[in-house]
Coordinates of C-alpha atoms and ligand atoms in Angstrom, one line a residue:
M202 CA 54.0 66.4 -203.5
L203 CA 51.3 68.1 -201.5
G204 CA 52.1 70.2 -198.8
R205 CA 48.9 71.0 -196.5
L206 CA 48.8 74.5 -194.9
G207 CA 45.5 75.1 -192.8
K208 CA 42.4 73.9 -195.3
E209 CA 45.0 75.1 -198.1
Y210 CA 46.6 72.2 -200.3
V211 CA 49.7 73.6 -202.4
S212 CA 51.2 72.0 -205.4
L213 CA 55.0 71.7 -204.8
N214 CA 56.6 69.9 -208.0
V215 CA 59.7 68.6 -206.8
P216 CA 62.7 69.3 -209.5
G217 CA 64.2 66.4 -211.0
D218 CA 61.1 64.1 -210.2
P219 CA 61.3 60.9 -212.3
F220 CA 57.4 60.7 -212.2
D221 CA 57.0 64.6 -213.0
P222 CA 55.4 64.5 -216.3
N223 CA 56.7 68.3 -217.0
R224 CA 60.1 67.2 -216.3
S225 CA 62.9 68.9 -218.1
K226 CA 64.9 67.6 -220.9
E227 CA 68.0 70.0 -220.3
G228 CA 70.7 69.1 -218.4
P229 CA 70.0 68.8 -214.6
R230 CA 71.5 72.2 -212.9
K231 CA 69.8 74.4 -215.5
S232 CA 66.7 72.6 -215.0
L233 CA 66.5 72.9 -211.5
W234 CA 67.5 76.6 -211.4
R235 CA 64.8 77.0 -214.2
R236 CA 62.1 75.3 -211.9
W237 CA 63.4 77.1 -209.0
N238 CA 63.0 80.5 -210.4
Q239 CA 59.5 79.4 -211.3
L240 CA 58.7 78.6 -208.0
S241 CA 56.1 81.3 -206.1
R242 CA 57.9 83.1 -203.3
F243 CA 55.6 81.2 -200.9
Q244 CA 56.6 77.6 -202.7
R245 CA 60.6 78.7 -202.0
S246 CA 60.2 80.1 -198.5
L247 CA 58.7 76.6 -198.0
L248 CA 61.1 74.7 -199.0
Y249 CA 63.7 76.7 -197.2
M250 CA 61.7 76.0 -194.0
L251 CA 61.8 72.5 -195.1
L252 CA 65.7 72.3 -195.6
L253 CA 66.1 74.2 -192.0
G254 CA 63.8 71.5 -190.0
I255 CA 65.8 68.9 -191.7
I256 CA 69.2 70.4 -190.6
L257 CA 67.9 71.1 -187.4
A258 CA 66.6 67.7 -186.9
I259 CA 69.9 66.1 -188.1
I260 CA 71.5 68.4 -185.4
Y261 CA 69.3 67.6 -182.8
F262 CA 69.3 63.5 -183.2
R263 CA 73.0 63.2 -183.8
P264 CA 74.4 61.2 -181.1
S265 CA 76.5 62.7 -178.4
Q266 CA 80.1 61.8 -177.4
K267 CA 80.1 63.9 -174.4
Q268 CA 77.6 64.3 -171.1
P269 CA 75.0 66.5 -171.7
P270 CA 76.0 69.9 -170.1
L271 CA 73.9 71.3 -166.6
P272 CA 70.9 73.2 -167.6
Q273 CA 71.9 76.6 -166.2
A274 CA 69.6 77.6 -163.6
D275 CA 68.2 81.1 -164.0
S276 CA 69.7 83.5 -161.6
V277 CA 67.1 86.4 -161.9
K278 CA 64.4 86.2 -159.3
G279 CA 60.7 86.5 -159.7
E280 CA 60.4 85.1 -163.1
D281 CA 56.8 85.4 -164.7
D282 CA 56.6 81.7 -165.3
V283 CA 56.9 80.8 -161.8
E284 CA 53.4 79.8 -160.5
N285 CA 53.8 79.0 -156.6
E286 CA 56.6 79.2 -154.1
L287 CA 55.0 79.3 -150.6
P288 CA 54.5 75.9 -148.9
A289 CA 51.3 76.4 -147.6
V290 CA 49.8 77.3 -150.9
L291 CA 46.6 75.2 -151.8
H292 CA 47.3 74.0 -155.1
S293 CA 44.7 71.5 -156.7
A294 CA 46.5 71.1 -160.2
A295 CA 46.1 67.8 -161.3
P296 CA 49.3 66.4 -163.2
S297 CA 49.7 66.0 -166.6
P298 CA 49.1 62.8 -168.3
S299 CA 52.4 62.0 -169.7
P300 CA 54.2 59.6 -167.8
S301 CA 57.9 60.8 -167.0
K302 CA 60.1 59.4 -169.6
P303 CA 62.4 56.8 -168.8
S304 CA 65.6 57.6 -167.4
D305 CA 68.7 56.0 -169.6
T306 CA 69.9 53.9 -166.7
E307 CA 68.1 51.0 -168.1
K308 CA 70.8 48.2 -167.3
D309 CA 71.2 46.6 -164.1
L310 CA 73.3 47.4 -161.3
P311 CA 76.5 46.2 -160.3
K312 CA 77.3 45.2 -156.5
V313 CA 80.6 47.2 -155.3
D314 CA 79.4 47.7 -151.1
G315 CA 80.9 46.5 -148.2
S316 CA 77.4 45.8 -146.5
K317 CA 76.8 43.1 -143.8
D318 CA 73.2 42.6 -144.7
L319 CA 72.5 43.2 -148.3
P320 CA 74.1 40.3 -150.2
A321 CA 75.9 41.2 -153.8
Q322 CA 74.6 40.9 -157.0
A323 CA 76.6 40.3 -159.8
E324 CA 75.5 42.8 -162.5
E325 CA 76.4 45.5 -165.0
P326 CA 76.8 49.2 -164.2
I327 CA 74.0 51.1 -165.1
I328 CA 74.3 54.9 -166.6
Q329 CA 78.1 54.7 -167.6
K330 CA 78.5 54.9 -171.5
K331 CA 81.9 55.0 -172.9
N332 CA 84.8 54.8 -170.2
S333 CA 82.3 55.6 -167.3
K334 CA 83.5 52.5 -165.4
E335 CA 87.1 54.6 -165.2
Q336 CA 85.3 57.9 -164.4
V337 CA 83.8 56.3 -161.4
E338 CA 87.4 55.2 -160.1
E339 CA 88.8 58.5 -161.0
N340 CA 86.3 59.7 -158.9
N341 CA 87.2 59.3 -155.2
D342 CA 83.9 60.4 -154.3
V343 CA 82.0 57.6 -156.2
E344 CA 83.6 54.2 -155.6
Q345 CA 81.0 51.8 -154.8
I346 CA 77.7 51.4 -156.5
R347 CA 75.0 49.8 -154.4
S348 CA 72.7 47.2 -155.4
P349 CA 69.9 46.1 -153.2
P350 CA 68.8 42.3 -153.0
Q351 CA 66.5 41.5 -155.6
E352 CA 64.3 39.8 -153.5
G353 CA 64.1 42.9 -151.2
V354 CA 64.9 43.1 -147.5
K355 CA 62.7 40.9 -145.1
F356 CA 61.4 42.5 -142.3
P357 CA 59.8 40.5 -139.3
G358 CA 56.4 42.1 -139.2
P359 CA 54.6 43.3 -136.0
S360 CA 55.7 41.4 -132.4
N361 CA 53.3 42.9 -130.0
E362 CA 49.9 45.0 -129.5
R363 CA 51.6 48.1 -129.5
Q364 CA 53.3 47.6 -133.0
S365 CA 49.7 46.3 -134.1
A366 CA 48.0 49.3 -132.8
V367 CA 50.3 51.5 -134.8
I368 CA 49.9 49.2 -138.0
A369 CA 46.1 49.6 -137.7
A370 CA 46.6 53.7 -136.8
F371 CA 48.4 53.8 -140.5
K372 CA 45.6 51.5 -141.8
H373 CA 43.0 54.3 -140.6
A374 CA 45.3 57.2 -142.2
W375 CA 45.9 55.3 -145.3
K376 CA 42.0 54.6 -146.1
G377 CA 41.1 58.1 -145.7
Y378 CA 43.9 59.0 -148.0
K379 CA 42.8 56.8 -150.5
K380 CA 39.2 57.7 -150.7
F381 CA 39.8 61.5 -150.5
A382 CA 43.4 62.5 -151.5
W383 CA 44.5 59.6 -153.6
G384 CA 47.6 61.1 -155.8
H385 CA 47.3 64.3 -153.9
D386 CA 50.1 65.6 -151.3
H387 CA 48.2 65.6 -148.1
L388 CA 44.8 64.5 -146.8
R389 CA 42.5 66.9 -145.5
P390 CA 40.8 64.2 -142.9
I391 CA 38.1 66.4 -142.0
T392 CA 36.5 67.9 -144.5
G393 CA 37.5 64.9 -146.8
G394 CA 39.7 67.0 -149.5
F395 CA 43.1 67.0 -150.3
H396 CA 45.9 69.6 -150.6
D397 CA 48.6 70.2 -153.0
W398 CA 52.0 71.7 -152.0
F399 CA 54.2 70.2 -155.0
S400 CA 51.5 67.9 -156.5
L401 CA 53.7 65.0 -156.2
G402 CA 51.7 62.4 -154.5
L403 CA 53.7 63.1 -151.5
T404 CA 51.8 61.0 -149.2
I405 CA 52.4 58.2 -151.4
V406 CA 56.0 58.6 -151.7
D407 CA 56.7 59.6 -148.5
S408 CA 55.4 56.6 -147.2
L409 CA 56.5 53.7 -149.1
D410 CA 59.3 52.0 -147.0
T411 CA 57.5 52.7 -143.8
M412 CA 55.0 50.3 -145.5
Y413 CA 57.4 48.0 -146.4
I414 CA 58.9 48.0 -143.2
M415 CA 55.3 47.2 -141.3
G416 CA 54.7 44.6 -143.8
M417 CA 52.0 46.2 -145.2
K418 CA 52.4 44.5 -148.9
E419 CA 48.8 45.1 -150.3
E420 CA 49.2 48.8 -149.8
F421 CA 52.8 48.7 -150.7
T422 CA 52.0 47.2 -154.0
E423 CA 48.9 49.7 -154.8
A424 CA 51.6 52.5 -154.2
R425 CA 54.2 51.2 -156.0
E426 CA 51.5 51.0 -158.9
W427 CA 50.8 54.6 -158.5
V428 CA 54.4 55.6 -158.8
A429 CA 55.2 53.7 -161.1
N430 CA 52.0 55.0 -163.9
N431 CA 51.4 58.1 -162.2
L432 CA 54.3 59.6 -160.8
H433 CA 55.8 62.1 -163.3
F434 CA 57.7 65.3 -162.7
D435 CA 56.7 67.4 -165.7
V436 CA 55.1 69.5 -163.3
N437 CA 55.4 73.3 -164.1
K438 CA 55.2 74.4 -160.6
D439 CA 58.1 75.8 -158.3
V440 CA 59.3 72.9 -155.7
N441 CA 61.3 73.4 -152.9
L442 CA 64.5 71.3 -153.0
F443 CA 65.2 70.3 -149.7
E444 CA 61.7 69.3 -149.5
V445 CA 61.3 67.3 -152.5
T446 CA 65.1 65.7 -151.6
I447 CA 64.4 64.6 -148.5
R448 CA 60.3 63.7 -149.0
V449 CA 60.4 62.3 -152.7
L450 CA 63.9 61.4 -153.8
G451 CA 64.6 60.0 -150.1
G452 CA 61.6 58.0 -150.5
L453 CA 62.0 57.0 -153.3
L454 CA 65.5 55.4 -152.8
S455 CA 64.8 54.1 -149.7
A456 CA 61.9 52.3 -151.1
Y457 CA 64.6 50.9 -154.3
H458 CA 67.1 50.1 -151.1
L459 CA 64.3 48.3 -149.4
S460 CA 62.6 46.5 -152.1
G461 CA 65.1 46.1 -154.6
D462 CA 62.5 47.3 -157.5
K463 CA 64.6 49.3 -160.0
M464 CA 61.4 51.3 -161.1
F465 CA 62.1 53.4 -158.2
L466 CA 65.6 53.8 -158.8
D467 CA 64.5 55.0 -162.3
K468 CA 62.4 57.7 -161.0
A469 CA 64.6 59.1 -158.8
V470 CA 67.1 59.5 -161.7
D471 CA 64.7 61.6 -163.5
L472 CA 64.1 63.8 -160.4
G473 CA 67.4 64.1 -159.7
N474 CA 68.7 65.4 -162.9
R475 CA 65.7 67.7 -162.6
L476 CA 66.8 68.9 -159.3
L477 CA 70.7 69.1 -160.2
P478 CA 70.3 73.1 -161.8
S479 CA 69.4 74.2 -158.4
F480 CA 73.2 74.0 -157.3
S481 CA 74.3 76.6 -160.7
S482 CA 74.4 79.2 -158.6
E483 CA 77.8 81.5 -158.9
S484 CA 78.5 80.2 -155.4
G485 CA 77.3 76.4 -155.5
V486 CA 75.1 77.1 -153.0
P487 CA 71.6 75.6 -154.2
Y488 CA 68.6 78.1 -154.7
S489 CA 65.7 77.2 -152.5
D490 CA 63.5 76.6 -155.1
I491 CA 63.3 75.0 -158.5
N492 CA 60.5 74.5 -161.4
L493 CA 60.5 70.8 -162.1
M494 CA 59.2 71.1 -165.7
T495 CA 61.6 74.3 -166.7
R496 CA 64.5 73.4 -164.6
K497 CA 64.5 77.1 -163.6
A498 CA 65.8 77.4 -160.2
H499 CA 65.8 81.0 -158.1
A500 CA 66.1 82.3 -154.6
P501 CA 62.3 82.9 -152.5
K502 CA 60.8 85.6 -153.8
W503 CA 60.8 87.2 -150.2
S504 CA 64.9 86.9 -149.8
P505 CA 67.7 86.5 -151.5
D506 CA 68.5 83.9 -148.9
S507 CA 68.3 80.3 -148.8
S508 CA 67.6 78.4 -145.1
T509 CA 71.1 76.8 -144.3
S510 CA 69.2 73.7 -142.6
E511 CA 67.9 73.3 -146.4
V512 CA 70.8 73.3 -148.6
T513 CA 72.7 71.2 -145.9
T514 CA 70.1 68.7 -145.6
I515 CA 70.1 67.2 -149.4
Q516 CA 73.6 65.1 -149.1
L517 CA 72.9 62.2 -148.1
E518 CA 70.2 61.7 -151.2
F519 CA 72.1 63.2 -153.5
R520 CA 75.1 61.0 -152.7
D521 CA 73.0 58.0 -152.3
L522 CA 71.9 58.5 -155.9
S523 CA 75.3 58.8 -157.3
R524 CA 76.4 55.7 -155.6
S525 CA 73.2 53.6 -156.7
T526 CA 73.8 54.5 -160.1
G527 CA 77.5 55.5 -160.9
D528 CA 76.7 59.0 -161.9
P529 CA 78.9 61.2 -159.8
R530 CA 77.3 64.6 -160.8
F531 CA 74.7 64.5 -157.7
E532 CA 77.0 64.0 -155.1
E533 CA 79.7 66.1 -156.4
A534 CA 77.0 68.6 -156.5
A535 CA 75.7 68.5 -153.1
S536 CA 79.1 67.4 -151.4
K537 CA 80.4 70.8 -152.6
V538 CA 78.1 72.6 -150.5
S539 CA 79.2 70.8 -147.4
L540 CA 83.0 71.6 -148.1
H541 CA 82.2 75.3 -148.9
I542 CA 80.1 75.8 -145.4
H543 CA 82.9 73.6 -143.8
N544 CA 85.6 76.6 -145.0
L545 CA 83.1 79.6 -143.9
P546 CA 83.6 81.4 -140.4
K547 CA 81.3 80.2 -137.8
T548 CA 80.7 80.7 -134.0
N549 CA 82.4 77.9 -132.4
G550 CA 80.7 75.4 -135.1
L551 CA 77.1 77.6 -134.9
V552 CA 75.8 78.6 -138.2
P553 CA 73.4 81.4 -138.9
I554 CA 70.0 80.3 -140.3
F555 CA 70.3 82.3 -143.8
I556 CA 73.1 81.8 -146.5
N557 CA 73.0 83.6 -149.9
A558 CA 73.2 81.5 -152.8
Y559 CA 74.7 84.3 -154.9
T560 CA 77.7 85.2 -152.7
G561 CA 77.6 81.9 -150.7
Q562 CA 78.2 83.9 -147.4
F563 CA 75.9 83.5 -144.2
R564 CA 73.8 86.5 -143.5
S565 CA 75.4 88.5 -140.8
Y566 CA 73.5 88.6 -137.4
A567 CA 70.9 85.8 -138.7
T568 CA 69.7 83.5 -135.7
I569 CA 71.6 80.6 -134.2
T570 CA 69.1 78.1 -133.5
M571 CA 69.3 74.0 -133.5
G572 CA 65.4 74.3 -134.5
A573 CA 63.5 75.8 -137.7
R574 CA 66.5 76.4 -140.5
G575 CA 69.2 75.8 -138.4
D576 CA 68.2 71.9 -137.4
S577 CA 69.4 69.3 -140.0
Y578 CA 72.6 71.1 -140.7
Y579 CA 74.0 69.4 -137.7
E580 CA 71.8 66.3 -138.3
Y581 CA 73.6 65.7 -141.7
L582 CA 77.3 66.5 -140.8
L583 CA 77.4 63.4 -138.2
K584 CA 75.1 61.6 -141.0
Q585 CA 77.1 62.1 -143.8
W586 CA 80.6 61.1 -141.5
I587 CA 78.4 57.8 -141.1
Q588 CA 77.0 57.4 -144.7
T589 CA 80.8 58.0 -146.2
G590 CA 82.2 54.9 -144.0
R591 CA 83.3 57.4 -141.4
T592 CA 86.0 58.4 -143.7
L593 CA 85.2 62.5 -144.3
D594 CA 86.4 63.7 -141.1
Y595 CA 86.2 67.2 -141.5
L596 CA 81.9 66.4 -141.3
R597 CA 82.6 64.7 -137.7
D598 CA 85.2 67.4 -136.7
D599 CA 82.4 69.9 -137.7
Y600 CA 79.9 68.1 -136.1
L601 CA 82.1 68.0 -132.5
E602 CA 82.6 71.3 -132.6
A603 CA 79.0 72.3 -133.3
I604 CA 77.9 70.0 -130.2
E605 CA 80.6 72.0 -128.2
G606 CA 79.4 75.3 -129.3
A607 CA 75.6 74.2 -128.7
M608 CA 76.6 73.1 -124.9
K609 CA 78.5 76.3 -124.5
H610 CA 76.2 79.1 -125.7
L611 CA 72.6 77.4 -126.8
T612 CA 72.1 75.4 -123.6
K613 CA 70.6 76.3 -120.1
R614 CA 68.6 75.2 -117.2
T615 CA 65.7 76.0 -115.5
P616 CA 65.7 77.4 -112.3
Q617 CA 63.0 74.9 -110.6
N618 CA 63.5 71.4 -112.0
K619 CA 66.8 72.3 -113.9
Y620 CA 65.4 71.3 -117.6
L621 CA 68.0 71.3 -119.6
F622 CA 67.1 73.1 -123.0
V623 CA 68.6 74.4 -126.0
G624 CA 67.9 78.0 -126.9
E625 CA 68.8 80.3 -129.4
L626 CA 71.2 83.1 -130.3
L627 CA 69.7 86.6 -131.7
A628 CA 71.7 89.2 -133.7
G629 CA 74.9 87.3 -134.4
G630 CA 75.0 86.0 -130.7
R631 CA 74.5 89.5 -128.6
D632 CA 71.0 88.0 -127.4
F633 CA 69.4 84.8 -125.8
K634 CA 66.2 83.4 -126.5
P635 CA 65.0 80.8 -124.0
K636 CA 62.7 79.2 -127.0
M637 CA 63.1 75.9 -128.5
D638 CA 61.0 74.3 -131.5
H639 CA 59.4 71.1 -131.1
L640 CA 62.2 70.5 -134.1
T641 CA 65.1 70.8 -131.7
C642 CA 64.2 67.5 -130.2
Y643 CA 65.8 65.9 -132.6
L644 CA 69.1 66.0 -131.2
P645 CA 68.9 63.6 -128.4
G646 CA 68.6 60.7 -131.1
T647 CA 71.4 62.1 -133.4
L648 CA 73.8 62.6 -130.3
A649 CA 73.0 59.0 -129.2
L650 CA 74.2 57.8 -132.7
G651 CA 77.3 59.6 -132.6
V652 CA 78.0 58.1 -129.5
H653 CA 77.0 54.9 -130.8
Y654 CA 79.7 55.5 -133.7
G655 CA 82.4 56.3 -130.8
L656 CA 81.6 59.9 -130.2
T657 CA 82.2 61.2 -126.6
Q658 CA 80.4 59.8 -124.2
E659 CA 79.4 63.4 -122.8
H660 CA 77.3 63.8 -125.3
M661 CA 75.0 60.8 -124.0
K662 CA 74.5 62.8 -120.8
F663 CA 73.5 66.0 -122.9
A664 CA 71.0 63.5 -125.1
E665 CA 69.5 62.0 -121.6
D666 CA 69.1 65.5 -120.2
L667 CA 67.4 67.0 -123.4
L668 CA 65.0 63.7 -124.3
N669 CA 63.6 64.5 -120.7
T670 CA 62.8 68.1 -121.3
C671 CA 61.4 67.3 -124.7
F672 CA 59.4 64.8 -122.7
Q673 CA 58.1 67.1 -120.7
T674 CA 56.8 69.5 -123.2
Y675 CA 54.4 66.9 -123.8
A676 CA 53.6 65.6 -120.2
Q677 CA 53.2 69.2 -119.0
Q678 CA 50.2 69.6 -121.6
P679 CA 46.8 68.7 -120.5
T680 CA 46.5 66.9 -124.0
F681 CA 49.7 65.3 -123.4
L682 CA 51.0 66.6 -127.0
A683 CA 53.9 69.3 -127.4
P684 CA 53.3 72.5 -128.7
E685 CA 55.3 73.4 -131.8
I686 CA 57.1 76.1 -129.8
T687 CA 57.9 75.9 -126.0
Y688 CA 59.4 78.8 -124.0
F689 CA 61.8 78.3 -120.8
N690 CA 61.7 80.4 -117.7
I691 CA 65.3 81.3 -116.9
Q692 CA 64.6 83.7 -114.0
D693 CA 62.4 83.5 -111.6
A694 CA 62.4 80.3 -109.5
A695 CA 58.8 81.2 -108.5
T696 CA 57.4 80.8 -111.8
N697 CA 56.4 77.4 -114.3
D698 CA 59.7 76.0 -115.8
I699 CA 58.1 75.9 -119.1
Y700 CA 55.2 77.9 -120.7
V701 CA 53.5 78.2 -124.1
K702 CA 52.0 81.1 -126.1
A703 CA 48.5 80.9 -128.0
N704 CA 50.4 81.1 -131.0
D705 CA 53.0 78.4 -130.8
A706 CA 50.2 75.8 -129.3
H707 CA 50.1 74.0 -132.3
N708 CA 50.9 70.4 -132.9
L709 CA 51.6 69.3 -136.7
L710 CA 52.0 65.8 -135.7
R711 CA 55.7 66.0 -135.8
P712 CA 58.2 63.1 -135.1
E713 CA 61.4 64.2 -133.6
F714 CA 60.7 63.2 -130.0
L715 CA 59.6 60.0 -131.1
E716 CA 62.7 59.9 -133.6
S717 CA 65.2 60.5 -130.5
L718 CA 63.3 57.7 -128.4
W719 CA 63.6 55.4 -130.9
Y720 CA 67.8 55.8 -131.1
M721 CA 67.6 56.2 -127.5
Y722 CA 65.8 53.0 -126.9
Q723 CA 68.0 51.0 -129.2
F724 CA 71.2 52.1 -127.4
T725 CA 70.2 52.2 -124.0
G726 CA 67.5 49.4 -124.0
N727 CA 65.8 51.5 -121.1
K728 CA 61.9 50.7 -122.0
T729 CA 60.7 54.0 -120.2
Y730 CA 61.6 55.1 -123.7
Q731 CA 58.7 52.7 -124.9
D732 CA 56.3 53.6 -122.3
W733 CA 56.8 57.5 -123.1
G734 CA 56.0 56.9 -126.8
W735 CA 53.1 55.0 -126.1
Q736 CA 51.7 57.5 -124.0
I737 CA 52.3 60.1 -126.7
F738 CA 50.6 57.4 -129.3
Q739 CA 47.6 57.0 -127.4
A740 CA 47.2 61.1 -127.0
F741 CA 47.3 61.2 -131.1
E742 CA 44.6 58.4 -130.9
K743 CA 42.6 60.6 -128.5
Y744 CA 42.7 64.2 -129.9
A745 CA 44.1 63.9 -133.5
K746 CA 42.3 60.4 -134.8
V747 CA 39.2 61.9 -136.8
M748 CA 36.9 59.9 -138.8
N749 CA 39.2 59.5 -142.0
G750 CA 42.6 59.6 -140.7
Y751 CA 44.6 61.9 -138.4
T752 CA 44.5 65.9 -138.1
S753 CA 47.2 68.6 -137.0
L754 CA 45.8 70.4 -134.0
G755 CA 45.8 74.1 -133.4
N756 CA 45.6 74.0 -129.6
V757 CA 47.5 71.6 -127.3
R758 CA 46.5 73.7 -124.2
N759 CA 43.3 73.0 -124.0
P760 CA 41.5 69.2 -124.2
L761 CA 38.1 70.7 -125.1
N762 CA 39.5 73.1 -127.6
T763 CA 41.9 71.6 -129.1
K764 CA 41.1 73.4 -132.8
P765 CA 41.6 70.6 -135.4
R766 CA 43.2 71.5 -138.5
D767 CA 42.4 69.5 -141.0
M768 CA 45.4 68.3 -142.5
M769 CA 47.6 65.4 -142.2
E770 CA 51.1 65.9 -143.5
S771 CA 53.0 63.1 -145.2
F772 CA 55.6 63.0 -142.5
F773 CA 52.7 61.5 -140.1
L774 CA 52.9 58.0 -142.1
S775 CA 56.9 58.7 -143.3
E776 CA 58.0 59.3 -139.8
T777 CA 55.8 59.6 -136.9
L778 CA 54.3 56.3 -137.5
K779 CA 57.7 54.7 -138.4
Y780 CA 59.2 55.8 -135.4
L781 CA 56.5 54.6 -133.2
Y782 CA 56.3 51.1 -134.9
L783 CA 60.2 50.8 -134.7
L784 CA 60.3 52.1 -131.2
F785 CA 57.8 49.4 -130.0
G786 CA 59.8 46.6 -131.5
N787 CA 62.7 44.5 -130.4
K788 CA 65.7 46.4 -130.2
R789 CA 67.4 46.9 -133.3
E790 CA 65.6 43.7 -134.9
A791 CA 64.0 45.5 -137.9
L792 CA 66.3 48.3 -139.1
S793 CA 70.1 48.5 -138.1
V794 CA 71.5 51.6 -137.5
D795 CA 74.8 49.6 -138.5
T796 CA 73.9 49.0 -141.8
Y797 CA 71.4 52.2 -142.6
V798 CA 71.4 55.7 -142.2
I799 CA 68.3 57.2 -141.7
N800 CA 67.4 60.6 -143.6
S801 CA 65.8 63.6 -142.3
E802 CA 62.4 62.3 -143.1
A803 CA 63.1 59.0 -141.8
H804 CA 63.9 57.4 -145.0
P805 CA 66.9 54.6 -144.4
L806 CA 69.7 54.9 -146.9
P807 CA 72.6 52.3 -147.2
I808 CA 75.8 52.9 -145.5
Y809 CA 79.0 52.6 -147.6
D810 CA 82.6 51.9 -147.1
S811 CA 83.8 55.2 -147.9
Ligands
LIG407 C1 60.3 66.6 -141.5 O1 60.0 66.9 -143.3 C2 61.4 66.5 -141.7 O2 61.7 65.6 -140.6 C3 62.5 67.6 -141.8 O3 63.6 67.6 -141.4 C4 61.9 68.5 -140.5 N1 60.5 68.9 -140.5 C5 59.8 67.6 -140.6 C6 58.7 67.0 -139.3 O4 58.5 67.7 -138.5

């Protein structure tokens, strides 16, 4: 036998080899022992290593009867192998060439759902190995497995000029993205470059369902091919759990539910497994960041705390992943977080914006807001209740209490025009700040959705008034585009109601107000909301459209100096253009809120019976 070590060849005569000319005629035992003693120390070491290798290989490849344990998150902060943490960091690392490992969910899905629109498919369960059916039945949280129609959901396509104009805008942005940023996270539409944040082709994954809904078959197919062949998660980079969940996991799941293409679900399972260790903190509240390759999770480097909205805006997606596969681990991990937060003390249902993953407690005296870091906590209370067929009533109750708390503690009206706005509580509620993020403009849509599902009509009045204020944040700027943050006057009737600080005057092409317009239009049929959306779309066309796409702006206060930022975020295609397109369509024609619950990144996911 020849073993090769570097350039050196070592002759190893295996004892007992019948073809060995020096084979001993003595008894096998004695002969073996003699031969062993004749071996050099190096040869013996080599044999020891060989034996060890065989034992390890046997242990490794031995078929397992149990579910593998969850990989442990690393609870030590500031690991050396953490490459990148801040969202805005430029990163152009090319994805590694190895495609993601196919998940073990190769069989087809069974249909067990109460959906009105999606016809049943009689198919086999996936993921569950032995006894898994019983496991699913035993688990009250996962009792249905959703399987979309194999031929995909049908959408009618554009029905008027406004919708066609939105499709043209999408095509313009897509063309630039394809030319300059294909496979990267974001397009830089002015310099013709790209921006990588997580190196997951964010724009492609985030846009899949928008293209599907708009009937852009060719573009959808090329994006689908990229996902199938190039999207893999062996990226040695820290990613933000929330962002990757709402954009990538949500994008893949909605593409699966709309198209019926199981490849998207397989990718989602792979990603879900890699994100799962985020939840292995002592409290169960997830760490904010995780490395998708090493699966090590940790709190942000700059603080021990996670953002409250981030840890509570992953449940729709994780639950859907469980319901789509029959594997309850995803839903269990994410649901525990909601239940844990339900049991924490709050201010009339309102929550501080930071929570510690180690202790599971809110940070005392942290700001309370329905804007950045607080917003979608409230959104997902309602939407989780809807997703689960309105059966998890503690979520609805927390939502109702929070909206009441917001009406009491966070809302005020301006002296001149009586604009209703939602401000912030600082220092644990001691100070009120008359500041409202554009992000807060999601709230009218969520309120209206709640009313549609039978919650108090009082919320509709709140929604209408706040929607009007959000509109003012656009209409009162000479560009007709809203700034990131608006301040409100609450003292002097002689001063303007609304003012914007120079540092807050940017517009990132955000969707929240358009999202609310879509919900409100559906439930009221008020065409004014469509016209408002059209005015804003035209402002994007005028100020944000550039040769190779659409750009964020640094300043909405001066039409002659908008300070373009050379960045097109993936949510412009995922959300902003999708909501515009839906808004301009016929009422409830395309995407029914009775069939789908829309995640925080505008990805529709099916509503379940429980
Ligand atoms: C999106 O990524 C999501 O809507 C998120 O919930 C908030 N921020 C952006 C859009 O503004």
